[in-house]
Amino acid sequence: MTRNEHFKMIFQVFKDVAPVLTSGILTVVLVSCVLFGIQTYFNFTQGVFSVGATVFQYGHLHRLLAYPFYHKTLAQLILNIIVLAFLSGSVEKGVGTVRFLFLFFLLSTTTGLFYSFVDLMQVDGNHSHAEGLVPVALACVALTTMHTRMTKGFLCGVSFPTMALPWVFLIITTALVPHSVLPCNVIAILVGVMYGKGWLSLMDLSEARAGILEKMMPFRFLRSISGAMFVPASTEERRKTLLPQINPTPGSYPVQAYAPLSSINSADTMGKFYEGWPNSINALSSPTPPISPHPHGHSSAHGFGLTHGHGSAHGLGLSHGHCSEQSFGHSCNHNHSHVQL
């Protein structure tokens, strides 16, 4: 295998495994990257947008909206983007881009609010701040497991109960992603379960209202971005976008043509054909055609007659010599015999 073929094979495997880039995921990633560039350029203090007890102590309510996009290091930003793309893409495909963005802010603010309250209740004073996209991604996984009918899930070839998948991802992300706060991730999963049970349905965005919003700016701009899939809010349009109709080219699939009965006009022929094919019963009762006076010539046997030479057997006939069997006839041998007239 050459080096180019090896690279092509790796690229094909990555293309099959990588999730489809959607407009909602792209929007969140771009905002996170822009915020990371701004904080790096102006050298913001660490934890300037993180959530914790300071939300209630100093009234920093704006952190509830900003903390998902805030990352302290570049490694944390890259790993959070990967986790979001793999764990939250199915939610956007299930509800649409507009509702996904609304759901993203709903889950993030609810998780940040609950965690800030829990962090404020700590009596030892050991407060820890949380930020990043991992809590929202885990909440989306919990939400997905509440609406799926699957009882088993597979991860790296290992089978897990579907309800245990959010907790499995909790252990993996907490161990691998830097600056992950375990209590905040646990609260995020619980918030996703609450939303899946319908406890936050009063704050949900309906499909009809989302369909109106996606025709306005800036969602109309997201629809025009090439390279990213914009998932409509309507169920019918979403099905057409995610499951496009396949129109195969003529000749791509083998087909079998049947002769229509309307094309057979003769009354006698109608009795010999059924749905365009020869009727074997009528073929047996039909008179035997006259034998050719040239026994070694080229002839064709229809019915139940005998022929010699190079012939073709149609129907249920037997032929001797070099012949071709096209229907329900028997095999041919290579005997040369004479017919007694």
Coordinates of C-alpha atoms in Angstrom, one line a residue:
M1 CA 0.0 0.0 0.0
T2 CA 1.4 3.4 -1.0
R3 CA 1.5 6.4 1.2
N4 CA -1.2 8.2 -0.7
E5 CA -3.6 5.2 -0.3
H6 CA -2.8 5.0 3.4
F7 CA -3.7 8.7 3.9
K8 CA -6.9 8.2 1.8
M9 CA -7.9 5.3 4.0
I10 CA -7.3 7.2 7.2
F11 CA -9.2 10.2 5.8
Q12 CA -12.2 7.9 4.9
V13 CA -12.2 6.4 8.4
F14 CA -12.2 9.8 10.0
K15 CA -14.9 11.0 7.6
D16 CA -17.2 8.1 8.6
V17 CA -16.6 8.6 12.4
A18 CA -16.7 12.4 12.5
P19 CA -20.1 14.0 13.2
V20 CA -21.8 16.2 10.7
L21 CA -21.1 19.9 11.3
T22 CA -24.4 21.6 12.0
S23 CA -25.2 25.4 12.2
G24 CA -25.9 25.3 15.9
I25 CA -22.7 23.6 16.9
L26 CA -20.8 25.9 14.5
T27 CA -22.3 29.0 16.2
V28 CA -21.3 27.8 19.7
V29 CA -17.8 26.9 18.6
L30 CA -17.2 30.3 16.9
V31 CA -18.4 32.2 19.9
S32 CA -16.1 30.2 22.2
C33 CA -13.1 30.7 19.9
V34 CA -13.8 34.5 19.7
L35 CA -14.1 34.8 23.4
F36 CA -10.9 32.8 23.9
G37 CA -9.1 35.1 21.5
I38 CA -10.4 38.3 23.3
Q39 CA -9.4 37.1 26.7
T40 CA -6.0 36.0 25.5
Y41 CA -5.3 39.3 23.7
F42 CA -6.5 41.5 26.7
N43 CA -5.1 39.1 29.3
F44 CA -8.2 38.7 31.4
T45 CA -7.9 37.4 34.9
Q46 CA -8.5 33.7 35.5
G47 CA -12.1 32.8 36.1
V48 CA -13.5 36.1 35.0
F49 CA -16.5 34.4 33.4
S50 CA -16.7 31.2 35.6
V51 CA -19.8 30.4 37.7
G52 CA -19.7 29.8 41.4
A53 CA -20.6 31.4 44.6
T54 CA -19.6 34.8 43.2
V55 CA -22.8 34.8 41.1
F56 CA -24.8 35.5 44.3
Q57 CA -22.2 37.1 46.4
Y58 CA -21.4 39.9 43.9
G59 CA -24.4 39.8 41.6
H60 CA -22.4 38.6 38.5
L61 CA -25.5 37.2 36.8
H62 CA -23.9 37.7 33.4
R63 CA -21.7 34.8 34.1
L64 CA -24.7 32.5 33.8
L65 CA -24.8 33.3 30.1
A66 CA -21.0 33.5 29.4
Y67 CA -19.5 30.6 31.3
P68 CA -20.2 27.9 28.6
F69 CA -18.1 29.8 26.1
Y70 CA -15.3 30.6 28.5
H71 CA -12.2 28.4 28.6
K72 CA -9.0 29.0 30.6
T73 CA -6.5 27.2 28.3
L74 CA -6.4 26.2 24.6
A75 CA -6.3 22.5 25.5
Q76 CA -9.5 22.9 27.5
L77 CA -11.1 24.7 24.5
I78 CA -10.2 22.0 22.0
L79 CA -11.4 19.1 24.2
N80 CA -14.6 20.9 25.1
I81 CA -15.4 21.5 21.4
I82 CA -14.8 17.8 20.6
V83 CA -17.1 16.7 23.5
L84 CA -19.8 19.0 22.4
A85 CA -19.6 17.9 18.7
F86 CA -19.9 14.2 19.5
L87 CA -22.4 14.4 22.3
S88 CA -24.8 17.2 21.3
G89 CA -25.1 16.8 17.5
S90 CA -28.0 14.3 17.9
V91 CA -30.0 16.8 19.9
E92 CA -29.8 19.5 17.2
K93 CA -30.8 16.9 14.6
G94 CA -33.8 16.0 16.7
V95 CA -35.2 19.5 17.5
G96 CA -33.7 21.8 14.9
T97 CA -31.0 24.5 15.0
V98 CA -33.2 27.3 16.5
R99 CA -34.6 25.1 19.3
F100 CA -31.1 23.6 19.9
L101 CA -29.6 27.1 20.5
F102 CA -32.5 28.0 22.8
L103 CA -32.1 24.6 24.6
F104 CA -28.3 25.3 24.9
F105 CA -28.9 28.5 26.8
L106 CA -31.7 27.0 28.9
L107 CA -29.7 24.0 30.0
S108 CA -26.5 26.1 30.6
T109 CA -28.2 28.8 32.7
T110 CA -30.2 26.3 34.7
T111 CA -27.1 24.3 35.4
G112 CA -25.0 27.4 36.3
L113 CA -27.8 28.7 38.6
F114 CA -28.1 25.4 40.5
Y115 CA -24.3 25.0 40.8
S116 CA -23.8 28.5 42.0
F117 CA -26.4 27.9 44.7
V118 CA -24.7 24.6 45.8
D119 CA -21.3 26.3 45.8
L120 CA -22.6 29.1 47.9
M121 CA -23.9 26.6 50.5
Q122 CA -20.4 25.1 51.1
V123 CA -19.5 26.0 54.7
D124 CA -15.8 25.2 54.4
G125 CA -15.2 28.1 52.0
N126 CA -13.4 25.9 49.4
H127 CA -15.2 27.3 46.4
S128 CA -14.5 26.0 42.9
H129 CA -15.5 27.8 39.7
A130 CA -16.9 26.0 36.6
E131 CA -16.8 26.8 33.0
G132 CA -16.8 25.2 29.5
L133 CA -19.0 23.3 27.2
V134 CA -18.8 19.9 29.0
P135 CA -21.8 20.5 31.4
V136 CA -24.1 21.3 28.5
A137 CA -22.9 18.4 26.5
L138 CA -23.6 16.0 29.4
A139 CA -27.1 17.5 29.9
C140 CA -27.8 16.9 26.2
V141 CA -26.8 13.2 26.6
A142 CA -29.1 12.9 29.6
L143 CA -31.9 14.5 27.6
T144 CA -31.3 12.1 24.7
T145 CA -31.4 9.0 26.9
M146 CA -34.8 10.1 28.3
H147 CA -36.4 10.2 24.9
T148 CA -34.8 7.2 23.2
R149 CA -36.4 3.7 23.0
M150 CA -33.1 1.9 23.1
T151 CA -32.4 -0.1 26.2
K152 CA -28.7 -0.8 25.4
G153 CA -26.0 1.5 24.3
F154 CA -22.5 0.7 22.9
L155 CA -19.3 2.5 23.6
C156 CA -16.1 1.2 22.2
G157 CA -17.6 -2.2 21.8
V158 CA -18.9 -2.4 25.4
S159 CA -22.6 -2.6 26.1
F160 CA -24.2 -0.3 28.7
P161 CA -27.7 0.3 29.8
T162 CA -29.0 3.5 28.1
M163 CA -29.7 5.3 31.3
A164 CA -26.1 4.7 32.4
L165 CA -24.5 6.4 29.4
P166 CA -24.5 9.9 30.8
W167 CA -22.7 8.7 34.0
V168 CA -20.1 6.8 31.9
F169 CA -19.4 10.0 29.9
L170 CA -19.3 11.9 33.2
I171 CA -16.4 9.7 34.4
I172 CA -14.6 10.0 31.0
T173 CA -14.9 13.8 30.6
T174 CA -14.0 14.5 34.2
A175 CA -10.9 12.4 33.9
L176 CA -9.7 13.7 30.5
V177 CA -10.9 17.3 30.2
P178 CA -8.9 19.8 32.2
H179 CA -10.6 22.1 34.7
S180 CA -13.7 19.9 34.8
V181 CA -15.7 20.3 38.0
L182 CA -17.4 17.1 39.0
P183 CA -20.3 18.6 41.0
C184 CA -21.2 20.9 38.1
N185 CA -21.2 18.0 35.7
V186 CA -23.4 15.9 38.0
I187 CA -25.9 18.8 38.3
A188 CA -25.9 19.2 34.5
I189 CA -26.9 15.5 34.0
L190 CA -29.7 16.0 36.6
V191 CA -30.9 19.1 34.7
G192 CA -31.0 17.1 31.5
V193 CA -33.1 14.4 33.2
M194 CA -35.4 17.0 34.5
Y195 CA -35.9 18.5 31.1
G196 CA -36.4 15.1 29.6
K197 CA -39.2 14.4 32.1
G198 CA -41.0 17.6 31.1
W199 CA -40.4 19.5 34.3
L200 CA -39.0 22.5 32.4
S201 CA -41.7 22.4 29.6
L202 CA -43.1 25.8 30.6
M203 CA -39.8 27.4 29.4
D204 CA -39.6 25.3 26.2
L205 CA -39.8 26.8 22.7
S206 CA -42.5 25.4 20.6
E207 CA -42.0 24.1 17.1
A208 CA -44.3 26.7 15.5
R209 CA -42.5 29.6 17.2
A210 CA -39.1 28.2 16.2
G211 CA -40.3 28.0 12.6
I212 CA -41.1 31.7 12.7
L213 CA -37.8 32.7 14.3
E214 CA -35.7 30.8 11.8
K215 CA -37.0 33.0 9.0
M216 CA -35.6 36.1 10.8
M217 CA -32.1 37.4 11.3
P218 CA -29.6 36.0 12.4
F219 CA -31.0 32.5 11.8
R220 CA -31.6 33.4 8.2
F221 CA -27.9 34.1 7.9
L222 CA -27.1 30.7 9.5
R223 CA -29.2 29.0 6.9
S224 CA -27.1 30.6 4.1
I225 CA -23.8 29.3 5.5
S226 CA -22.3 26.7 3.2
G227 CA -20.5 23.7 4.7
A228 CA -22.8 23.6 7.8
M229 CA -26.2 21.9 7.9
F230 CA -29.0 24.0 9.1
V231 CA -31.7 21.8 10.6
P232 CA -35.2 23.2 10.2
A233 CA -37.7 23.3 13.1
S234 CA -40.5 21.7 11.2
T235 CA -40.7 17.9 11.4
E236 CA -41.4 17.5 7.7
E237 CA -38.6 19.8 6.6
R238 CA -36.3 18.3 9.1
R239 CA -37.0 14.8 7.7
K240 CA -36.3 16.0 4.2
T241 CA -33.0 17.6 5.3
L242 CA -31.7 14.7 7.3
L243 CA -33.1 11.9 5.0
P244 CA -32.9 13.2 1.5
Q245 CA -34.8 11.3 -1.2
I246 CA -32.6 9.0 -3.3
N247 CA -33.2 9.2 -7.0
P248 CA -31.3 6.4 -8.6
T249 CA -30.2 6.8 -12.2
P250 CA -31.9 4.6 -14.8
G251 CA -30.2 1.2 -15.0
S252 CA -28.8 1.3 -11.5
Y253 CA -31.0 -1.4 -10.2
P254 CA -32.1 -4.6 -12.1
V255 CA -35.7 -4.6 -13.0
Q256 CA -38.0 -7.1 -14.6
A257 CA -40.5 -6.0 -17.3
Y258 CA -43.9 -7.5 -17.7
A259 CA -45.9 -7.3 -20.9
P260 CA -49.2 -5.6 -20.2
L261 CA -52.4 -7.5 -21.0
S262 CA -53.8 -4.6 -22.9
S263 CA -51.1 -5.0 -25.6
I264 CA -52.4 -8.5 -26.5
N265 CA -55.4 -8.0 -28.7
S266 CA -56.0 -11.5 -30.1
A267 CA -58.7 -13.5 -28.2
D268 CA -56.8 -16.7 -29.0
T269 CA -53.5 -15.3 -27.7
M270 CA -55.2 -14.1 -24.5
G271 CA -55.8 -17.7 -23.6
K272 CA -52.2 -18.7 -24.2
F273 CA -50.7 -15.9 -22.1
Y274 CA -51.1 -15.0 -18.4
E275 CA -49.8 -11.5 -17.4
G276 CA -47.6 -11.4 -20.5
W277 CA -46.0 -14.9 -20.0
P278 CA -46.8 -18.1 -21.9
N279 CA -49.5 -20.2 -20.3
S280 CA -48.0 -23.7 -19.9
I281 CA -51.4 -25.5 -19.8
N282 CA -52.5 -24.0 -23.1
A283 CA -49.1 -24.7 -24.5
L284 CA -49.5 -28.4 -23.8
S285 CA -53.0 -28.5 -25.4
S286 CA -52.0 -26.7 -28.6
P287 CA -51.5 -28.8 -31.7
T288 CA -47.9 -29.9 -32.6
P289 CA -46.5 -27.8 -35.4
P290 CA -45.5 -29.6 -38.6
I291 CA -42.0 -31.0 -38.7
S292 CA -39.7 -29.3 -41.1
P293 CA -38.9 -31.3 -44.3
H294 CA -35.3 -30.4 -43.7
P295 CA -34.4 -32.3 -40.5
H296 CA -30.9 -30.9 -40.3
G297 CA -31.7 -27.3 -41.0
H298 CA -32.2 -24.4 -38.6
S299 CA -35.6 -24.6 -37.0
S300 CA -37.5 -23.7 -33.9
A301 CA -39.8 -25.9 -31.9
H302 CA -42.8 -24.5 -30.2
G303 CA -44.9 -26.7 -27.9
F304 CA -44.0 -30.3 -27.4
G305 CA -42.5 -31.3 -30.8
L306 CA -39.2 -32.8 -31.7
T307 CA -36.6 -31.1 -33.8
H308 CA -33.1 -32.0 -35.0
G309 CA -30.2 -29.8 -35.9
H310 CA -29.5 -26.4 -34.6
G311 CA -32.7 -25.2 -33.1
S312 CA -34.2 -23.3 -30.2
A313 CA -36.7 -24.8 -27.8
H314 CA -39.5 -22.6 -26.5
G315 CA -42.1 -23.8 -24.0
L316 CA -42.0 -27.4 -22.8
G317 CA -40.4 -28.9 -25.9
L318 CA -37.5 -31.4 -26.2
S319 CA -34.8 -30.7 -28.8
H320 CA -31.9 -32.8 -30.0
G321 CA -28.7 -31.3 -31.3
H322 CA -27.3 -27.9 -30.5
C323 CA -30.1 -26.0 -29.0
S324 CA -30.9 -23.2 -26.6
E325 CA -33.3 -23.6 -23.8
Q326 CA -35.1 -20.3 -23.0
S327 CA -38.1 -21.4 -20.9
F328 CA -39.2 -24.5 -19.1
G329 CA -37.6 -27.0 -21.5
H330 CA -35.3 -29.9 -20.8
S331 CA -31.6 -30.0 -21.4
C332 CA -30.1 -30.8 -24.8
N333 CA -27.9 -33.6 -25.9
H334 CA -25.9 -34.1 -29.1
N335 CA -27.5 -37.1 -30.7
H336 CA -28.3 -37.0 -34.5
S337 CA -31.4 -39.0 -35.4
H338 CA -33.8 -39.2 -38.3
V339 CA -37.5 -38.7 -38.3
Q340 CA -39.8 -41.2 -40.0
L341 CA -42.3 -39.3 -42.0

